[in-house]
PDB file of C-alpha atoms in Angstrom:
ATOM      1  CA  MET A   1      -4.628  -7.058  19.075  1.00  0.00           C
ATOM      2  CA  ASP A   2      -5.522  -3.894  21.041  1.00  0.00           C
ATOM      3  CA  TYR A   3      -5.716  -0.520  19.344  1.00  0.00           C
ATOM      4  CA  ILE A   4      -2.973   2.052  19.764  1.00  0.00           C
ATOM      5  CA  THR A   5      -3.665   5.777  19.716  1.00  0.00           C
ATOM      6  CA  VAL A   6      -1.550   7.912  17.384  1.00  0.00           C
ATOM      7  CA  SER A   7      -1.664  11.684  16.895  1.00  0.00           C
ATOM      8  CA  ALA A   8       0.069  13.924  14.357  1.00  0.00           C
ATOM      9  CA  LYS A   9      -0.345  17.235  12.608  1.00  0.00           C
ATOM     10  CA  THR A  10      -2.177  15.683   9.636  1.00  0.00           C
ATOM     11  CA  LEU A  11      -4.191  12.519   9.100  1.00  0.00           C
ATOM     12  CA  ASP A  12      -1.599  11.190   6.616  1.00  0.00           C
ATOM     13  CA  ASP A  13       1.192  11.712   9.146  1.00  0.00           C
ATOM     14  CA  ALA A  14      -0.822   9.884  11.809  1.00  0.00           C
ATOM     15  CA  ILE A  15      -1.397   6.919   9.478  1.00  0.00           C
ATOM     16  CA  THR A  16       2.311   6.836   8.534  1.00  0.00           C
ATOM     17  CA  GLU A  17       3.322   6.941  12.211  1.00  0.00           C
ATOM     18  CA  ALA A  18       0.930   4.047  12.950  1.00  0.00           C
ATOM     19  CA  LEU A  19       2.471   2.001  10.132  1.00  0.00           C
ATOM     20  CA  VAL A  20       5.957   2.534  11.586  1.00  0.00           C
ATOM     21  CA  GLN A  21       4.942   1.718  15.151  1.00  0.00           C
ATOM     22  CA  LEU A  22       3.040  -1.446  14.181  1.00  0.00           C
ATOM     23  CA  GLY A  23       5.559  -2.491  11.535  1.00  0.00           C
ATOM     24  CA  VAL A  24       2.891  -3.213   8.899  1.00  0.00           C
ATOM     25  CA  THR A  25       2.010  -2.102   5.381  1.00  0.00           C
ATOM     26  CA  SER A  26      -0.975   0.073   4.519  1.00  0.00           C
ATOM     27  CA  ASP A  27      -3.084  -2.885   3.344  1.00  0.00           C
ATOM     28  CA  LYS A  28      -2.660  -4.569   6.759  1.00  0.00           C
ATOM     29  CA  LEU A  29      -3.653  -1.534   8.849  1.00  0.00           C
ATOM     30  CA  ASP A  30      -7.049  -1.251  10.528  1.00  0.00           C
ATOM     31  CA  TYR A  31      -7.712   2.220  11.907  1.00  0.00           C
ATOM     32  CA  GLU A  32     -10.482   4.533  13.090  1.00  0.00           C
ATOM     33  CA  VAL A  33     -10.370   8.312  12.801  1.00  0.00           C
ATOM     34  CA  ILE A  34     -11.006   9.913  16.186  1.00  0.00           C
ATOM     35  CA  GLU A  35     -10.147  13.480  15.176  1.00  0.00           C
ATOM     36  CA  LYS A  36      -9.461  14.622  11.592  1.00  0.00           C
ATOM     37  CA  GLY A  37      -7.594  17.653  12.821  1.00  0.00           C
ATOM     38  CA  SER A  38      -7.745  21.183  11.496  1.00  0.00           C
ATOM     39  CA  ALA A  39      -5.212  23.731  10.355  1.00  0.00           C
ATOM     40  CA  GLY A  40      -6.921  26.582  12.156  1.00  0.00           C
ATOM     41  CA  PHE A  41      -6.517  30.152  10.995  1.00  0.00           C
ATOM     42  CA  PHE A  42      -2.833  30.885  10.413  1.00  0.00           C
ATOM     43  CA  GLY A  43      -2.004  28.196  12.986  1.00  0.00           C
ATOM     44  CA  ILE A  44      -4.444  29.533  15.616  1.00  0.00           C
ATOM     45  CA  GLY A  45      -6.830  26.891  16.923  1.00  0.00           C
ATOM     46  CA  MET A  46      -4.972  24.082  15.161  1.00  0.00           C
ATOM     47  CA  LYS A  47      -6.013  20.566  16.209  1.00  0.00           C
ATOM     48  CA  GLN A  48      -3.942  17.454  15.701  1.00  0.00           C
ATOM     49  CA  ALA A  49      -5.316  14.441  13.877  1.00  0.00           C
ATOM     50  CA  VAL A  50      -5.925  11.429  16.148  1.00  0.00           C
ATOM     51  CA  ILE A  51      -6.520   7.814  15.078  1.00  0.00           C
ATOM     52  CA  LYS A  52      -6.854   4.409  16.730  1.00  0.00           C
ATOM     53  CA  ALA A  53      -4.981   1.706  14.823  1.00  0.00           C
ATOM     54  CA  ARG A  54      -4.161  -1.977  15.000  1.00  0.00           C
ATOM     55  CA  ARG A  55      -3.012  -4.831  12.767  1.00  0.00           C
ATOM     56  CA  LYS A  56      -5.615  -6.543  10.597  1.00  0.00           C
ATOM     57  CA  LYS A  57      -6.186 -10.214  11.311  1.00  0.00           C
ATOM     58  CA  GLU A  58      -4.450 -12.290   8.659  1.00  0.00           C
ATOM     59  CA  GLU A  59      -6.245 -15.270   7.181  1.00  0.00           C
ATOM     60  CA  PRO A  60      -4.290 -18.535   7.312  1.00  0.00           C
ATOM     61  CA  VAL A  61      -2.564 -19.302   4.034  1.00  0.00           C
ATOM     62  CA  LYS A  62      -2.021 -23.009   4.685  1.00  0.00           C
ATOM     63  CA  GLU A  63      -5.690 -23.898   4.216  1.00  0.00           C
ATOM     64  CA  GLU A  64      -5.758 -22.199   0.794  1.00  0.00           C
ATOM     65  CA  ILE A  65      -2.672 -24.121  -0.270  1.00  0.00           C
ATOM     66  CA  LYS A  66      -4.261 -27.414   0.841  1.00  0.00           C
ATOM     67  CA  LYS A  67      -7.426 -26.632  -1.116  1.00  0.00           C
ATOM     68  CA  GLU A  68      -5.384 -25.899  -4.234  1.00  0.00           C
ATOM     69  CA  GLU A  69      -3.484 -29.178  -3.772  1.00  0.00           C
ATOM     70  CA  ASN A  70      -6.751 -31.130  -3.417  1.00  0.00           C
ATOM     71  CA  VAL A  71      -8.166 -29.560  -6.574  1.00  0.00           C
ATOM     72  CA  THR A  72      -4.953 -30.399  -8.415  1.00  0.00           C
ATOM     73  CA  GLU A  73      -5.112 -34.022  -7.247  1.00  0.00           C
ATOM     74  CA  VAL A  74      -8.755 -34.356  -8.407  1.00  0.00           C
ATOM     75  CA  LYS A  75      -7.832 -32.966 -11.826  1.00  0.00           C
ATOM     76  CA  GLU A  76      -4.914 -35.365 -12.128  1.00  0.00           C
ATOM     77  CA  VAL A  77      -7.150 -38.364 -11.263  1.00  0.00           C
ATOM     78  CA  LYS A  78      -9.705 -37.302 -13.877  1.00  0.00           C
ATOM     79  CA  GLU A  79      -7.018 -36.887 -16.516  1.00  0.00           C
ATOM     80  CA  VAL A  80      -5.622 -40.359 -15.745  1.00  0.00           C
ATOM     81  CA  LYS A  81      -9.071 -41.949 -16.062  1.00  0.00           C
ATOM     82  CA  MET A  82      -9.752 -40.160 -19.359  1.00  0.00           C
ATOM     83  CA  ALA A  83      -6.381 -41.308 -20.666  1.00  0.00           C
ATOM     84  CA  GLU A  84      -7.148 -44.916 -19.724  1.00  0.00           C
ATOM     85  CA  ASP A  85     -10.529 -44.850 -21.502  1.00  0.00           C
ATOM     86  CA  LYS A  86      -9.100 -43.531 -24.765  1.00  0.00           C
ATOM     87  CA  PRO A  87      -7.704 -46.081 -27.216  1.00  0.00           C
ATOM     88  CA  ILE A  88      -3.961 -45.931 -27.689  1.00  0.00           C
ATOM     89  CA  LYS A  89      -2.913 -45.096 -31.202  1.00  0.00           C
ATOM     90  CA  GLU A  90       0.537 -46.128 -32.148  1.00  0.00           C
ATOM     91  CA  LYS A  91       2.416 -43.884 -34.525  1.00  0.00           C
ATOM     92  CA  PRO A  92       5.587 -45.268 -35.975  1.00  0.00           C
ATOM     93  CA  GLU A  93       8.500 -42.870 -35.838  1.00  0.00           C
ATOM     94  CA  ARG A  94      11.259 -43.304 -38.341  1.00  0.00           C
ATOM     95  CA  TYR A  95      13.684 -41.163 -36.405  1.00  0.00           C
ATOM     96  CA  PRO A  96      13.988 -39.915 -32.837  1.00  0.00           C
ATOM     97  CA  LYS A  97      12.572 -36.459 -32.264  1.00  0.00           C
ATOM     98  CA  LYS A  98      15.935 -34.679 -32.202  1.00  0.00           C
ATOM     99  CA  GLU A  99      17.099 -36.482 -35.353  1.00  0.00           C
ATOM    100  CA  TYR A 100      13.817 -35.710 -37.120  1.00  0.00           C
ATOM    101  CA  ASN A 101      14.055 -32.024 -36.255  1.00  0.00           C
ATOM    102  CA  ARG A 102      17.671 -31.919 -37.426  1.00  0.00           C
ATOM    103  CA  ARG A 103      16.862 -33.541 -40.800  1.00  0.00           C
ATOM    104  CA  HIS A 104      13.891 -31.277 -41.437  1.00  0.00           C
ATOM    105  CA  ASN A 105      15.523 -28.123 -40.022  1.00  0.00           C
ATOM    106  CA  LYS A 106      12.857 -27.831 -37.334  1.00  0.00           C
ATOM    107  CA  LYS A 107      13.236 -26.622 -33.770  1.00  0.00           C
ATOM    108  CA  ASP A 108      11.410 -27.350 -30.576  1.00  0.00           C
ATOM    109  CA  ASN A 109       9.534 -24.058 -30.510  1.00  0.00           C
ATOM    110  CA  LYS A 110       8.102 -24.493 -27.045  1.00  0.00           C
ATOM    111  CA  LYS A 111      11.491 -24.923 -25.391  1.00  0.00           C
ATOM    112  CA  ASP A 112      13.030 -22.107 -27.409  1.00  0.00           C
ATOM    113  CA  ASN A 113      10.159 -19.753 -26.587  1.00  0.00           C
ATOM    114  CA  LYS A 114      10.412 -20.541 -22.883  1.00  0.00           C
ATOM    115  CA  LYS A 115      14.157 -19.850 -22.886  1.00  0.00           C
ATOM    116  CA  GLU A 116      13.667 -16.603 -24.800  1.00  0.00           C
ATOM    117  CA  ASN A 117      10.868 -15.483 -22.462  1.00  0.00           C
ATOM    118  CA  ARG A 118      13.027 -16.182 -19.416  1.00  0.00           C
ATOM    119  CA  ARG A 119      15.915 -14.205 -20.880  1.00  0.00           C
ATOM    120  CA  ASP A 120      13.636 -11.340 -21.847  1.00  0.00           C
ATOM    121  CA  THR A 121      12.084 -11.236 -18.360  1.00  0.00           C
ATOM    122  CA  LYS A 122      15.494 -11.131 -16.676  1.00  0.00           C
ATOM    123  CA  LYS A 123      16.664  -8.414 -19.066  1.00  0.00           C
ATOM    124  CA  ASP A 124      13.489  -6.371 -18.491  1.00  0.00           C
ATOM    125  CA  ARG A 125      13.852  -6.582 -14.725  1.00  0.00           C
ATOM    126  CA  LYS A 126      17.494  -5.541 -14.876  1.00  0.00           C
ATOM    127  CA  GLU A 127      16.559  -2.597 -17.082  1.00  0.00           C
ATOM    128  CA  ASP A 128      13.792  -1.608 -14.659  1.00  0.00           C
ATOM    129  CA  VAL A 129      16.167  -1.580 -11.706  1.00  0.00           C
ATOM    130  CA  LYS A 130      18.771   0.341 -13.707  1.00  0.00           C
ATOM    131  CA  GLU A 131      16.165   2.945 -14.616  1.00  0.00           C
ATOM    132  CA  ASP A 132      15.194   3.426 -10.969  1.00  0.00           C
ATOM    133  CA  ILE A 133      18.831   3.758  -9.900  1.00  0.00           C
ATOM    134  CA  LYS A 134      19.585   6.413 -12.536  1.00  0.00           C
ATOM    135  CA  ILE A 135      19.110   9.015  -9.851  1.00  0.00           C
ATOM    136  CA  GLN A 136      22.298   7.692  -8.238  1.00  0.00           C
ATOM    137  CA  GLU A 137      24.276   8.848 -11.285  1.00  0.00           C
ATOM    138  CA  LYS A 138      23.436  12.444 -10.439  1.00  0.00           C
ATOM    139  CA  LYS A 139      25.327  12.103  -7.176  1.00  0.00           C
ATOM    140  CA  GLU A 140      28.404  11.153  -9.138  1.00  0.00           C
ATOM    141  CA  LEU A 141      28.254  14.401 -11.122  1.00  0.00           C
ATOM    142  CA  VAL A 142      30.648  17.126 -10.122  1.00  0.00           C
ATOM    143  CA  LEU A 143      28.481  19.781  -8.531  1.00  0.00           C
ATOM    144  CA  ALA A 144      29.222  23.400  -9.246  1.00  0.00           C
ATOM    145  CA  SER A 145      29.969  25.734  -6.355  1.00  0.00           C
ATOM    146  CA  VAL A 146      26.746  27.432  -5.344  1.00  0.00           C
ATOM    147  CA  GLU A 147      27.032  31.188  -5.818  1.00  0.00           C
ATOM    148  CA  ASP A 148      25.583  33.721  -3.383  1.00  0.00           C
ATOM    149  CA  ASN A 149      23.310  35.101  -6.092  1.00  0.00           C
ATOM    150  CA  THR A 150      21.849  31.611  -6.650  1.00  0.00           C
ATOM    151  CA  ILE A 151      21.159  31.161  -2.916  1.00  0.00           C
ATOM    152  CA  ALA A 152      19.450  34.561  -2.697  1.00  0.00           C
ATOM    153  CA  THR A 153      17.319  33.849  -5.789  1.00  0.00           C
ATOM    154  CA  CYS A 154      16.180  30.444  -4.486  1.00  0.00           C
ATOM    155  CA  LYS A 155      15.321  31.943  -1.114  1.00  0.00           C
ATOM    156  CA  LYS A 156      13.351  34.759  -2.763  1.00  0.00           C
ATOM    157  CA  PHE A 157      11.523  32.208  -4.945  1.00  0.00           C
ATOM    158  CA  MET A 158      10.421  30.218  -1.874  1.00  0.00           C
ATOM    159  CA  GLU A 159       9.311  33.397  -0.080  1.00  0.00           C
ATOM    160  CA  ASP A 160       7.119  34.358  -3.057  1.00  0.00           C
ATOM    161  CA  VAL A 161       5.589  30.870  -3.258  1.00  0.00           C
ATOM    162  CA  LEU A 162       4.814  30.818   0.472  1.00  0.00           C
ATOM    163  CA  ALA A 163       3.295  34.294   0.306  1.00  0.00           C
ATOM    164  CA  CYS A 164       0.991  33.184  -2.541  1.00  0.00           C
ATOM    165  CA  ILE A 165      -0.456  30.365  -0.417  1.00  0.00           C
ATOM    166  CA  GLY A 166      -0.783  32.527   2.682  1.00  0.00           C
ATOM    167  CA  MET A 167       2.161  31.150   4.664  1.00  0.00           C
ATOM    168  CA  LYS A 168       4.192  34.210   5.582  1.00  0.00           C
ATOM    169  CA  ASP A 169       5.507  33.272   9.044  1.00  0.00           C
ATOM    170  CA  VAL A 170       7.959  30.657   7.765  1.00  0.00           C
ATOM    171  CA  THR A 171      11.670  30.765   8.537  1.00  0.00           C
ATOM    172  CA  ILE A 172      13.899  29.815   5.583  1.00  0.00           C
ATOM    173  CA  THR A 173      17.464  28.713   6.306  1.00  0.00           C
ATOM    174  CA  THR A 174      20.084  27.690   3.738  1.00  0.00           C
ATOM    175  CA  SER A 175      23.329  25.746   3.974  1.00  0.00           C
ATOM    176  CA  ILE A 176      25.775  23.810   1.806  1.00  0.00           C
ATOM    177  CA  ASP A 177      26.197  20.137   2.730  1.00  0.00           C
ATOM    178  CA  ASP A 178      29.253  17.888   2.350  1.00  0.00           C
ATOM    179  CA  GLU A 179      28.254  16.917  -1.208  1.00  0.00           C
ATOM    180  CA  GLY A 180      28.121  20.560  -2.275  1.00  0.00           C
ATOM    181  CA  ALA A 181      24.312  20.664  -2.586  1.00  0.00           C
ATOM    182  CA  LEU A 182      22.198  23.611  -1.458  1.00  0.00           C
ATOM    183  CA  ASN A 183      19.996  22.647   1.507  1.00  0.00           C
ATOM    184  CA  ILE A 184      16.889  24.754   2.102  1.00  0.00           C
ATOM    185  CA  ASN A 185      14.979  24.098   5.323  1.00  0.00           C
ATOM    186  CA  LEU A 186      11.549  25.541   6.093  1.00  0.00           C
ATOM    187  CA  ASP A 187      10.367  26.029   9.668  1.00  0.00           C
ATOM    188  CA  GLY A 188       6.949  27.263  10.743  1.00  0.00           C
ATOM    189  CA  GLU A 189       3.382  26.332  11.605  1.00  0.00           C
ATOM    190  CA  ASN A 190       1.257  23.867   9.634  1.00  0.00           C
ATOM    191  CA  MET A 191       4.121  22.501   7.540  1.00  0.00           C
ATOM    192  CA  GLY A 192       1.934  19.527   6.603  1.00  0.00           C
ATOM    193  CA  LEU A 193       0.502  21.663   3.765  1.00  0.00           C
ATOM    194  CA  LEU A 194       3.976  21.954   2.221  1.00  0.00           C
ATOM    195  CA  ILE A 195       4.697  18.241   2.609  1.00  0.00           C
ATOM    196  CA  GLY A 196       1.467  17.021   1.027  1.00  0.00           C
ATOM    197  CA  LYS A 197       0.378  13.435   0.559  1.00  0.00           C
ATOM    198  CA  ARG A 198       3.492  11.215   0.800  1.00  0.00           C
ATOM    199  CA  GLY A 199       5.672  14.283   0.196  1.00  0.00           C
ATOM    200  CA  GLN A 200       4.319  15.055  -3.280  1.00  0.00           C
ATOM    201  CA  THR A 201       3.963  18.801  -2.664  1.00  0.00           C
ATOM    202  CA  LEU A 202       7.452  19.037  -1.161  1.00  0.00           C
ATOM    203  CA  ASP A 203       8.913  17.106  -4.114  1.00  0.00           C
ATOM    204  CA  SER A 204       7.205  19.456  -6.587  1.00  0.00           C
ATOM    205  CA  LEU A 205       8.554  22.560  -4.805  1.00  0.00           C
ATOM    206  CA  GLN A 206      12.025  21.007  -4.746  1.00  0.00           C
ATOM    207  CA  TYR A 207      11.865  20.338  -8.502  1.00  0.00           C
ATOM    208  CA  LEU A 208      10.861  23.933  -9.249  1.00  0.00           C
ATOM    209  CA  THR A 209      13.577  25.333  -6.971  1.00  0.00           C
ATOM    210  CA  ASN A 210      16.166  23.170  -8.743  1.00  0.00           C
ATOM    211  CA  ARG A 211      15.060  24.616 -12.088  1.00  0.00           C
ATOM    212  CA  VAL A 212      15.410  28.148 -10.719  1.00  0.00           C
ATOM    213  CA  ALA A 213      18.886  27.453  -9.296  1.00  0.00           C
ATOM    214  CA  ASN A 214      20.250  25.914 -12.501  1.00  0.00           C
ATOM    215  CA  LYS A 215      19.115  28.904 -14.562  1.00  0.00           C
ATOM    216  CA  MET A 216      21.134  31.278 -12.398  1.00  0.00           C
ATOM    217  CA  GLN A 217      24.663  29.929 -13.027  1.00  0.00           C
ATOM    218  CA  ASP A 218      26.761  27.549 -15.092  1.00  0.00           C
ATOM    219  CA  GLY A 219      27.299  23.957 -14.000  1.00  0.00           C
ATOM    220  CA  TYR A 220      24.946  21.607 -12.218  1.00  0.00           C
ATOM    221  CA  VAL A 221      23.452  22.747  -8.912  1.00  0.00           C
ATOM    222  CA  ARG A 222      21.414  20.434  -6.685  1.00  0.00           C
ATOM    223  CA  VAL A 223      18.830  21.819  -4.266  1.00  0.00           C
ATOM    224  CA  LYS A 224      17.409  19.773  -1.386  1.00  0.00           C
ATOM    225  CA  LEU A 225      14.200  21.087   0.148  1.00  0.00           C
ATOM    226  CA  ASP A 226      13.098  19.805   3.560  1.00  0.00           C
ATOM    227  CA  THR A 227      10.869  20.642   6.510  1.00  0.00           C
ATOM    228  CA  GLU A 228      10.372  19.038   9.922  1.00  0.00           C
ATOM    229  CA  ASP A 229      13.012  16.411   9.070  1.00  0.00           C
ATOM    230  CA  TYR A 230      10.547  14.811   6.632  1.00  0.00           C
ATOM    231  CA  ARG A 231      13.184  13.392   4.265  1.00  0.00           C
ATOM    232  CA  ARG A 232      14.870  11.322   6.987  1.00  0.00           C
ATOM    233  CA  ARG A 233      11.552  10.134   8.449  1.00  0.00           C
ATOM    234  CA  ARG A 234      10.225   9.132   5.022  1.00  0.00           C
ATOM    235  CA  LYS A 235      13.404   7.195   4.214  1.00  0.00           C
ATOM    236  CA  GLN A 236      13.180   5.317   7.510  1.00  0.00           C
ATOM    237  CA  THR A 237       9.519   4.498   6.824  1.00  0.00           C
ATOM    238  CA  LEU A 238      10.343   3.133   3.366  1.00  0.00           C
ATOM    239  CA  GLU A 239      13.209   1.017   4.702  1.00  0.00           C
ATOM    240  CA  ASN A 240      10.915  -0.538   7.330  1.00  0.00           C
ATOM    241  CA  LEU A 241       8.230  -1.038   4.682  1.00  0.00           C
ATOM    242  CA  ALA A 242      10.666  -2.855   2.380  1.00  0.00           C
ATOM    243  CA  LYS A 243      11.703  -5.272   5.145  1.00  0.00           C
ATOM    244  CA  ASN A 244       8.084  -5.963   6.109  1.00  0.00           C
ATOM    245  CA  ILE A 245       7.104  -6.628   2.493  1.00  0.00           C
ATOM    246  CA  ALA A 246      10.058  -8.994   2.050  1.00  0.00           C
ATOM    247  CA  SER A 247       8.924 -10.968   5.129  1.00  0.00           C
ATOM    248  CA  LYS A 248       5.393 -11.118   3.744  1.00  0.00           C
ATOM    249  CA  VAL A 249       6.584 -12.424   0.372  1.00  0.00           C
ATOM    250  CA  LYS A 250       8.653 -15.147   2.066  1.00  0.00           C
ATOM    251  CA  ARG A 251       5.734 -16.138   4.306  1.00  0.00           C
ATOM    252  CA  THR A 252       2.945 -16.202   1.687  1.00  0.00           C
ATOM    253  CA  ARG A 253       5.168 -17.050  -1.321  1.00  0.00           C
ATOM    254  CA  ARG A 254       3.216 -14.503  -3.353  1.00  0.00           C
ATOM    255  CA  ASN A 255       4.351 -11.369  -5.186  1.00  0.00           C
ATOM    256  CA  VAL A 256       3.543  -8.008  -3.632  1.00  0.00           C
ATOM    257  CA  SER A 257       3.092  -4.791  -5.617  1.00  0.00           C
ATOM    258  CA  LEU A 258       3.735  -1.552  -3.722  1.00  0.00           C
ATOM    259  CA  GLU A 259       2.039   1.800  -4.200  1.00  0.00           C
ATOM    260  CA  PRO A 260       3.322   4.140  -6.953  1.00  0.00           C
ATOM    261  CA  MET A 261       6.520   5.953  -5.971  1.00  0.00           C
ATOM    262  CA  ASN A 262       8.944   8.434  -7.506  1.00  0.00           C
ATOM    263  CA  PRO A 263      12.377   7.184  -8.715  1.00  0.00           C
ATOM    264  CA  TYR A 264      14.160   8.242  -5.500  1.00  0.00           C
ATOM    265  CA  GLU A 265      11.775   6.283  -3.264  1.00  0.00           C
ATOM    266  CA  ARG A 266      11.837   3.244  -5.554  1.00  0.00           C
ATOM    267  CA  ARG A 267      15.638   3.280  -5.359  1.00  0.00           C
ATOM    268  CA  ILE A 268      15.423   3.073  -1.554  1.00  0.00           C
ATOM    269  CA  ILE A 269      13.283  -0.090  -1.809  1.00  0.00           C
ATOM    270  CA  HIS A 270      15.685  -1.642  -4.361  1.00  0.00           C
ATOM    271  CA  SER A 271      18.729  -0.802  -2.230  1.00  0.00           C
ATOM    272  CA  VAL A 272      17.302  -2.239   1.002  1.00  0.00           C
ATOM    273  CA  LEU A 273      16.269  -5.561  -0.586  1.00  0.00           C
ATOM    274  CA  GLN A 274      19.298  -5.905  -2.864  1.00  0.00           C
ATOM    275  CA  SER A 275      21.204  -7.806  -0.157  1.00  0.00           C
ATOM    276  CA  ASP A 276      18.317 -10.241   0.529  1.00  0.00           C
ATOM    277  CA  PRO A 277      18.909 -13.399  -1.571  1.00  0.00           C
ATOM    278  CA  ALA A 278      15.369 -14.691  -0.949  1.00  0.00           C
ATOM    279  CA  VAL A 279      13.585 -11.905  -2.857  1.00  0.00           C
ATOM    280  CA  SER A 280      14.085  -9.811  -5.961  1.00  0.00           C
ATOM    281  CA  THR A 281      12.643  -6.459  -7.014  1.00  0.00           C
ATOM    282  CA  HIS A 282      11.648  -4.878 -10.293  1.00  0.00           C
ATOM    283  CA  SER A 283       9.423  -1.990 -11.404  1.00  0.00           C
ATOM    284  CA  GLU A 284       6.269  -1.969 -13.505  1.00  0.00           C
ATOM    285  CA  GLY A 285       4.101   0.740 -15.078  1.00  0.00           C
ATOM    286  CA  GLU A 286       4.700   4.194 -16.465  1.00  0.00           C
ATOM    287  CA  GLU A 287       5.459   7.394 -14.593  1.00  0.00           C
ATOM    288  CA  PRO A 288       3.939   8.760 -12.405  1.00  0.00           C
ATOM    289  CA  TYR A 289       2.243   5.426 -11.600  1.00  0.00           C
ATOM    290  CA  ARG A 290       5.378   3.296 -11.718  1.00  0.00           C
ATOM    291  CA  ARG A 291       5.649   0.906  -8.746  1.00  0.00           C
ATOM    292  CA  VAL A 292       8.032  -1.658  -7.234  1.00  0.00           C
ATOM    293  CA  VAL A 293       7.091  -5.355  -7.306  1.00  0.00           C
ATOM    294  CA  VAL A 294       8.743  -7.706  -4.782  1.00  0.00           C
ATOM    295  CA  THR A 295       8.947 -11.368  -5.891  1.00  0.00           C
ATOM    296  CA  LEU A 296      10.190 -14.569  -4.310  1.00  0.00           C
ATOM    297  CA  VAL A 297      13.372 -16.118  -5.711  1.00  0.00           C
ATOM    298  CA  ARG A 298      12.251 -19.709  -6.274  1.00  0.00           C
ATOM    299  CA  ASN A 299      15.425 -21.159  -7.842  1.00  0.00           C
ATOM    300  CA  ARG A 300      17.565 -21.025  -4.715  1.00  0.00           C
TER     301      ARG A 300
END
């Protein structure tokens, strides 16, 4: 497949844009960096990052499956021959197995353990999904009316933070959305610094601003921090990623573990694939390295 040329303000944004355009995951992307890009001095002389990208060639899975089947057949033939060579020892049984276990108060431990393990696994996966969707409960909370003093304090807090990192020419606008949350939008040059890798810097600033807002008044106040429409673009990228991963799991019949994500982003993956009966999702690991695992539903 031919390369496509993608440019963006930062190298991470260029890679993300290439993933969306090609409809692939990060492990299936082959790219070359043409221009790393530079922030310039206060936005002067800024250069965009430029990459050439294409899909990686996928190795055929069918041949691997055939090899595994051949190995399995050879093992089965060897086991049959070994069984034929061994002398058969007859052991008289006074009672059938179930009757014997009942009389001696014994249980088939293997079967019981398998059943218990299956139940535990299902319970664990349900708990994992519930934990990732806990963020949804916050939306159901009754938000307090945002006071003018709270808005002014949050805006002043952001101005001080931006001044500390040398970003003074940034326009800060505030509004109240339909849910009653305080939206703070930042507009200026070189906003990639505020977004950070996969939005980590923006998420951290949003967390701190929420703490500031909830110290100013009674009741729960939610603050949403955004710049350059990053939140919407990131959500769209994750939704496309979830669908691509589901297709990969169905095609290869192998589990796929995604990169570590925060609870909000993991909830997006769970929500998108919840309606797909062919796959299931659960989370593994501890924060901040907790990740979503997509598995194939085999008992269909």
